[in-house]
Structures are given as C-alpha cells and as structure tokens.
C-alpha cells in the first residue's frame, strides 16, 4: 500500500508495519467486515509461499446496522503484474457468491472513484447500476440486488472461474 495510485483508488493512508498489523487484528475481530486475501494460484504452487502469492484483497463491509443484508464490496489488485488478468473479476464473483450463500446478503453496493474506468466497467458487467455520485469524494456508488436471475448468472460465471483455475 505504498503506491500513491492504490492509496488514491482505495481512499487509504500509508501505514507503518505496526499500524498495518494492528488494523489487520481489528479487522479479524470486527463483525462488520469480511476480508479475503487474493492469492495467485500459480505463484503459490510454484513457491509454496502464501506471502509471495498475495496479489490483493476483496472485502465486504456492513456499514449500516439498519440494513444487515446490504454489504459494500471492494476489490484491490495491488500487484500490478496481476492486473488485467481477470483476477479482480474472479475474486469479486467468489466474494459475492460467499456473501449470498454464507452471509445472506441480498444487496451489494460498490463505491468507486469516478476516474477508475476499469472498476466501473467491471461492476457494470456484473450488472451493478449507478445510484449516486459524490463530487466531493469524486466517487460513484453502484448497487445490485441479488435477484434469483442474477444469482443463476453468477453460478454460471463461478463455473467458468472454476474451469479457468484448473
């Protein structure tokens, strides 16, 4: 997270190693977050190292106790060499499926910087619709209801992800 581009796109501040460890510990204990670290399967298989294979993360945030079945989804592919290879697509589909199947989420929300064309395009392909723009934060909010038709489409995409991972 030393990259100014990633800090900008994720709305993050640089952290010391101690601050990073403290944040990860809090996130592990918090009930309003769900985080998965994204590993590159091929790097992991060749090195056996989870650390070397880490390329990003995907998160679900439960920001409003009044809406317990609504989650904000976020994706970050930190490793530049892993971008543009559908790793974000695969990870978001897996996280959405986990959210629906395990956490009973019925609506997803994504807040994306207005100049992040790749993420806007990806969430558009996932069927998310723009619901709000914030000029102050320079971001667009997208939402998607977990309808039965969409869930069926996601399952088809999951099968494609599984086939491509073998």
XYZ file of N, CA and C in Angstrom, residues 6-158:
459
model
N -2.688 3.279 -5.583
C -3.558 2.419 -4.772
C -4.151 3.181 -3.598
N -3.360 4.035 -2.968
C -3.886 4.831 -1.861
C -5.037 5.707 -2.343
N -4.871 6.316 -3.501
C -5.918 7.164 -4.064
C -7.171 6.347 -4.382
N -6.992 5.224 -5.103
C -8.140 4.429 -5.539
C -8.894 3.786 -4.382
N -8.182 3.476 -3.300
C -8.830 2.823 -2.158
C -9.157 3.800 -1.028
N -8.790 5.062 -1.199
C -9.040 6.044 -0.143
C -8.266 5.710 1.120
N -7.035 5.192 0.968
C -6.233 4.738 2.105
C -5.087 5.691 2.387
N -4.595 5.604 3.596
C -3.413 6.349 4.009
C -2.273 5.355 4.209
N -1.030 5.792 3.993
C 0.084 4.881 4.247
C 0.167 4.557 5.737
N 0.455 3.291 6.048
C 0.551 2.837 7.434
C 1.941 2.282 7.695
N 2.369 2.398 8.958
C 3.591 1.714 9.349
C 3.277 0.225 9.445
N 4.307 -0.599 9.524
C 4.085 -2.032 9.652
C 3.283 -2.334 10.920
N 3.570 -1.661 12.023
C 2.833 -1.873 13.287
C 1.372 -1.486 13.091
N 1.102 -0.357 12.438
C -0.277 0.084 12.195
C -1.009 -0.922 11.307
N -0.304 -1.449 10.309
C -0.902 -2.453 9.423
C -1.286 -3.704 10.211
N -0.388 -4.200 11.064
C -0.691 -5.372 11.888
C -1.858 -5.095 12.830
N -1.868 -3.921 13.461
C -2.968 -3.555 14.367
C -4.298 -3.509 13.623
N -4.285 -2.926 12.413
C -5.514 -2.850 11.623
C -5.993 -4.250 11.247
N -5.065 -5.110 10.817
C -5.457 -6.471 10.446
C -6.055 -7.217 11.644
N -5.510 -7.011 12.827
C -6.044 -7.647 14.043
C -7.463 -7.148 14.323
N -7.665 -5.823 14.228
C -9.011 -5.260 14.432
C -9.993 -5.839 13.419
N -9.557 -5.922 12.151
C -10.436 -6.429 11.105
C -10.800 -7.877 11.364
N -9.884 -8.650 11.897
C -10.156 -10.045 12.216
C -11.228 -10.150 13.287
N -11.211 -9.221 14.225
C -12.146 -9.252 15.350
C -13.471 -8.554 15.051
N -13.487 -7.601 14.112
C -14.703 -6.845 13.797
C -15.741 -7.735 13.127
N -16.996 -7.569 13.524
C -18.079 -8.347 12.936
C -18.717 -7.646 11.737
N -18.279 -6.413 11.449
C -18.884 -5.669 10.344
C -18.023 -5.695 9.083
N -17.054 -6.634 9.027
C -16.172 -6.746 7.864
C -15.924 -8.215 7.541
N -15.707 -8.464 6.277
C -15.293 -9.786 5.818
C -14.222 -9.556 4.770
N -13.034 -10.101 4.999
C -11.900 -9.876 4.106
C -11.311 -11.196 3.650
N -11.039 -11.297 2.361
C -10.309 -12.432 1.801
C -9.074 -11.894 1.105
N -7.943 -12.501 1.385
C -6.708 -12.178 0.683
C -6.712 -12.966 -0.622
N -6.328 -12.306 -1.703
C -6.305 -12.945 -3.020
C -4.885 -13.447 -3.287
N -4.801 -14.733 -3.580
C -3.513 -15.343 -3.914
C -3.498 -15.720 -5.385
N -2.341 -15.610 -6.006
C -2.151 -16.113 -7.355
C -1.825 -17.599 -7.232
N -2.711 -18.427 -7.737
C -2.575 -19.879 -7.611
C -1.243 -20.377 -8.162
N -0.836 -19.865 -9.303
C 0.381 -20.357 -9.947
C 1.632 -19.973 -9.169
N 1.636 -18.768 -8.611
C 2.771 -18.369 -7.774
C 2.805 -19.248 -6.521
N 1.640 -19.463 -5.921
C 1.589 -20.293 -4.722
C 2.070 -21.719 -5.011
N 1.601 -22.291 -6.122
C 2.001 -23.664 -6.451
C 3.501 -23.774 -6.740
N 4.075 -22.724 -7.321
C 5.500 -22.800 -7.655
C 6.401 -22.459 -6.474
N 5.912 -21.617 -5.535
C 6.765 -21.197 -4.415
C 6.372 -21.841 -3.091
N 5.091 -22.215 -2.963
C 4.601 -22.726 -1.685
C 4.432 -21.629 -0.642
N 4.593 -20.378 -1.060
C 4.541 -19.254 -0.128
C 3.275 -18.432 -0.327
N 2.446 -18.382 0.702
C 1.254 -17.542 0.639
C 1.639 -16.069 0.524
N 2.692 -15.676 1.233
C 3.128 -14.277 1.207
C 3.539 -13.864 -0.204
N 4.331 -14.707 -0.864
C 4.762 -14.387 -2.227
C 3.605 -14.382 -3.207
N 2.554 -15.165 -2.920
C 1.429 -15.304 -3.838
C 0.353 -14.236 -3.637
N 0.463 -13.417 -2.576
C -0.558 -12.393 -2.317
C -0.541 -11.328 -3.401
N -1.717 -11.091 -4.001
C -1.798 -10.067 -5.045
C -2.831 -8.988 -4.740
N -3.654 -9.194 -3.704
C -4.658 -8.194 -3.372
C -5.622 -8.695 -2.321
N -6.759 -8.004 -2.225
C -7.796 -8.455 -1.297
C -9.165 -8.015 -1.789
N -10.169 -8.656 -1.241
C -11.554 -8.267 -1.503
C -12.276 -8.252 -0.165
N -13.181 -7.288 -0.013
C -13.816 -7.054 1.279
C -15.317 -6.850 1.137
N -16.004 -7.187 2.210
C -17.406 -6.819 2.382
C -17.487 -6.009 3.666
N -18.178 -4.884 3.604
C -18.370 -4.035 4.777
C -19.866 -3.933 5.057
N -20.221 -4.141 6.298
C -21.611 -3.996 6.734
C -21.689 -2.675 7.487
N -21.962 -1.603 6.725
C -21.850 -0.244 7.242
C -23.068 0.254 8.002
N -24.217 -0.355 7.806
C -25.447 0.168 8.399
C -26.187 -0.943 9.149
N -26.217 -0.863 10.474
C -26.930 -1.888 11.244
C -28.425 -1.980 10.899
N -28.955 -0.906 10.295
C -30.358 -0.917 9.878
C -30.560 -1.718 8.597
N -29.464 -2.000 7.889
C -29.503 -2.784 6.650
C -28.530 -3.962 6.761
N -28.854 -4.957 7.598
C -27.901 -6.056 7.839
C -27.664 -6.970 6.638
N -28.507 -6.881 5.624
C -28.344 -7.737 4.443
C -27.792 -6.966 3.242
N -27.243 -5.783 3.527
C -26.613 -4.969 2.493
C -25.132 -4.857 2.833
N -24.283 -5.122 1.842
C -22.843 -5.039 2.066
C -22.184 -4.233 0.963
N -21.222 -3.418 1.367
C -20.394 -2.710 0.399
C -19.248 -3.640 0.019
N -19.057 -3.844 -1.267
C -17.998 -4.721 -1.749
C -16.854 -3.889 -2.301
N -15.664 -4.397 -2.080
C -14.464 -3.683 -2.505
C -13.448 -4.705 -3.007
N -12.692 -4.319 -4.004
C -11.661 -5.185 -4.574
C -10.405 -4.352 -4.807
N -9.246 -4.968 -4.535
C -7.989 -4.309 -4.824
C -6.998 -5.366 -5.307
N -6.510 -5.178 -6.503
C -5.409 -5.992 -7.008
C -4.177 -5.101 -6.887
N -3.390 -5.340 -5.847
C -2.239 -4.484 -5.554
C -1.061 -4.771 -6.471
N -0.904 -6.021 -6.840
C 0.222 -6.421 -7.681
C -0.044 -5.996 -9.120
N 0.735 -5.034 -9.607
C 0.499 -4.500 -10.949
C 0.566 -5.569 -12.029
N 1.463 -6.542 -11.876
C 1.597 -7.598 -12.881
C 0.367 -8.491 -12.942
N -0.481 -8.463 -11.910
C -1.680 -9.304 -11.871
C -2.923 -8.591 -12.379
N -2.806 -7.311 -12.659
C -3.964 -6.551 -13.162
C -4.211 -6.885 -14.621
N -5.478 -6.783 -15.015
C -5.850 -7.040 -16.400
C -5.869 -8.518 -16.758
N -5.865 -9.377 -15.751
C -5.856 -10.826 -15.984
C -7.089 -11.509 -15.402
N -8.133 -10.713 -15.151
C -9.410 -11.202 -14.624
C -9.331 -11.685 -13.182
N -8.262 -11.354 -12.462
C -8.162 -11.755 -11.048
C -9.206 -11.009 -10.212
N -9.406 -9.738 -10.513
C -10.430 -8.970 -9.799
C -11.818 -9.514 -10.071
N -12.096 -9.818 -11.333
C -13.382 -10.390 -11.749
C -13.653 -11.685 -10.986
N -12.674 -12.587 -11.011
C -12.831 -13.879 -10.333
C -13.053 -13.679 -8.835
N -12.267 -12.792 -8.235
C -12.341 -12.572 -6.793
C -13.665 -11.958 -6.373
N -14.145 -10.985 -7.146
C -15.424 -10.349 -6.815
C -16.566 -11.358 -6.948
N -16.551 -12.165 -7.987
C -17.606 -13.167 -8.153
C -17.588 -14.159 -6.991
N -16.406 -14.592 -6.603
C -16.302 -15.506 -5.462
C -16.788 -14.844 -4.174
N -16.423 -13.574 -3.960
C -16.850 -12.873 -2.747
C -18.357 -12.636 -2.753
N -18.912 -12.262 -3.896
C -20.369 -12.065 -3.974
C -21.081 -13.379 -3.673
N -20.607 -14.450 -4.261
C -21.217 -15.757 -4.001
C -21.136 -16.107 -2.515
N -19.984 -15.882 -1.902
C -19.825 -16.143 -0.469
C -20.813 -15.275 0.322
N -20.934 -14.014 -0.063
C -21.860 -13.112 0.624
C -23.300 -13.589 0.548
N -23.708 -14.066 -0.621
C -25.082 -14.546 -0.801
C -25.290 -15.864 -0.062
N -24.402 -16.826 -0.315
C -24.577 -18.188 0.211
C -24.329 -18.296 1.712
N -23.338 -17.577 2.220
C -22.922 -17.761 3.614
C -23.401 -16.643 4.530
N -23.429 -15.414 4.018
C -23.769 -14.267 4.866
C -25.174 -13.734 4.623
N -25.912 -14.339 3.693
C -27.297 -13.964 3.393
C -27.473 -12.523 2.935
N -26.512 -12.034 2.190
C -26.597 -10.675 1.650
C -27.571 -10.678 0.480
N -28.420 -9.646 0.434
C -29.354 -9.566 -0.692
C -29.192 -8.292 -1.526
N -28.238 -7.431 -1.134
C -27.927 -6.256 -1.950
C -26.452 -5.899 -1.737
N -25.790 -5.590 -2.855
C -24.378 -5.203 -2.817
C -24.241 -3.771 -3.289
N -23.300 -3.087 -2.690
C -23.024 -1.696 -3.026
C -21.522 -1.580 -3.288
N -21.151 -0.787 -4.283
C -19.736 -0.542 -4.576
C -19.541 0.957 -4.739
N -18.537 1.506 -4.064
C -18.182 2.922 -4.197
C -16.845 2.975 -4.924
N -16.855 3.608 -6.088
C -15.697 3.582 -6.973
C -15.317 5.015 -7.346
N -14.009 5.292 -7.310
C -13.538 6.605 -7.748
C -14.032 6.851 -9.171
N -14.493 8.073 -9.432
C -15.120 8.373 -10.722
C -14.168 8.240 -11.909
N -12.858 8.249 -11.676
C -11.917 8.080 -12.778
C -11.317 6.668 -12.844
N -11.882 5.722 -12.081
C -11.393 4.334 -12.090
C -12.185 3.541 -13.134
N -11.816 3.755 -14.386
C -12.566 3.180 -15.513
C -12.625 1.653 -15.469
N -11.529 0.998 -15.064
C -11.527 -0.477 -15.039
C -12.563 -1.026 -14.060
N -12.621 -0.462 -12.859
C -13.584 -0.940 -11.862
C -15.020 -0.610 -12.268
N -15.223 0.575 -12.815
C -16.564 0.960 -13.266
C -17.039 -0.014 -14.342
N -16.159 -0.335 -15.276
C -16.509 -1.280 -16.343
C -16.810 -2.667 -15.775
N -15.971 -3.140 -14.838
C -16.167 -4.463 -14.267
C -17.503 -4.560 -13.516
N -17.788 -3.582 -12.666
C -19.039 -3.642 -11.919
C -20.245 -3.465 -12.844
N -20.085 -2.713 -13.931
C -21.145 -2.624 -14.942
C -21.423 -3.982 -15.565
N -20.352 -4.720 -15.905
C -20.513 -6.068 -16.470
C -21.170 -7.018 -15.470
N -20.970 -6.746 -14.186
C -21.603 -7.562 -13.140
C -23.066 -7.179 -12.915
N -23.530 -6.159 -13.623
C -24.938 -5.777 -13.527
C -25.237 -4.691 -12.511
N -24.204 -4.109 -11.908
C -24.419 -3.035 -10.943
C -24.883 -1.782 -11.677
N -25.772 -1.027 -11.027
C -26.305 0.208 -11.599
C -25.886 1.402 -10.744
N -25.575 2.496 -11.414
C -25.226 3.717 -10.690
C -26.444 4.236 -9.939
N -26.244 4.582 -8.655
C -27.335 5.129 -7.852
C -27.014 6.505 -7.281
N -25.716 6.868 -7.282
C -25.352 8.149 -6.678
C -23.953 8.569 -7.133
N -23.774 9.903 -7.200
C -22.447 10.474 -7.480
C -22.121 11.480 -6.403
N -20.883 11.418 -5.937
C -20.408 12.398 -4.972
C -19.257 13.169 -5.597
N -19.498 14.435 -5.873
C -18.434 15.271 -6.433
C -17.370 15.554 -5.373
N -17.807 15.665 -4.114
C -16.873 15.950 -3.024
C -15.848 14.823 -2.891
N -16.318 13.576 -2.894
C -15.416 12.428 -2.759
C -14.959 11.875 -4.110
N -15.467 12.450 -5.191
C -15.137 12.011 -6.551
C -15.358 10.507 -6.713
N -16.544 10.058 -6.271
C -16.850 8.636 -6.400
C -18.295 8.425 -6.835
N -18.495 7.249 -7.393
C -19.814 6.834 -7.859
C -20.221 5.626 -7.035
N -21.470 5.615 -6.593
C -21.998 4.465 -5.859
C -22.851 3.648 -6.806
N -22.567 2.350 -6.838
C -23.304 1.385 -7.653
C -23.966 0.383 -6.716
N -25.103 -0.162 -7.153
C -25.787 -1.191 -6.357
C -26.291 -2.309 -7.247
N -26.478 -3.453 -6.613
C -27.048 -4.610 -7.307
C -27.818 -5.457 -6.299
N -29.101 -5.667 -6.607
C -29.940 -6.578 -5.810
C -29.613 -8.010 -6.215
N -29.598 -8.902 -5.254
C -29.298 -10.316 -5.520
C -30.585 -11.046 -5.916
N -31.036 -10.794 -7.144
C -32.240 -11.455 -7.662
C -31.906 -12.903 -8.018
N -32.926 -13.729 -8.155
C -32.691 -15.135 -8.496
C -32.056 -15.268 -9.879
N -32.453 -14.428 -10.841
C -31.835 -14.471 -12.174
C -30.346 -14.140 -12.100
N -30.007 -13.123 -11.316
C -28.612 -12.724 -11.178
C -27.802 -13.818 -10.478
N -28.376 -14.405 -9.444
C -27.689 -15.494 -8.727
C -27.423 -16.656 -9.674
N -28.378 -16.986 -10.518
C -28.166 -18.059 -11.502
C -27.052 -17.696 -12.479
N -27.033 -16.444 -12.928
C -25.962 -15.980 -13.813
C -24.606 -16.073 -13.107
N -24.561 -15.666 -11.828
C -23.318 -15.743 -11.059
C -22.818 -17.182 -10.951
N -23.734 -18.105 -10.758
C -23.337 -19.517 -10.667
C -22.700 -19.988 -11.972
N -23.222 -19.524 -13.091
C -22.612 -19.851 -14.387
C -21.204 -19.263 -14.463
N -21.058 -18.026 -14.023
C -19.744 -17.387 -14.009
C -18.792 -18.117 -13.068
N -19.310 -18.588 -11.922
C -18.483 -19.346 -10.998
C -17.939 -20.616 -11.630
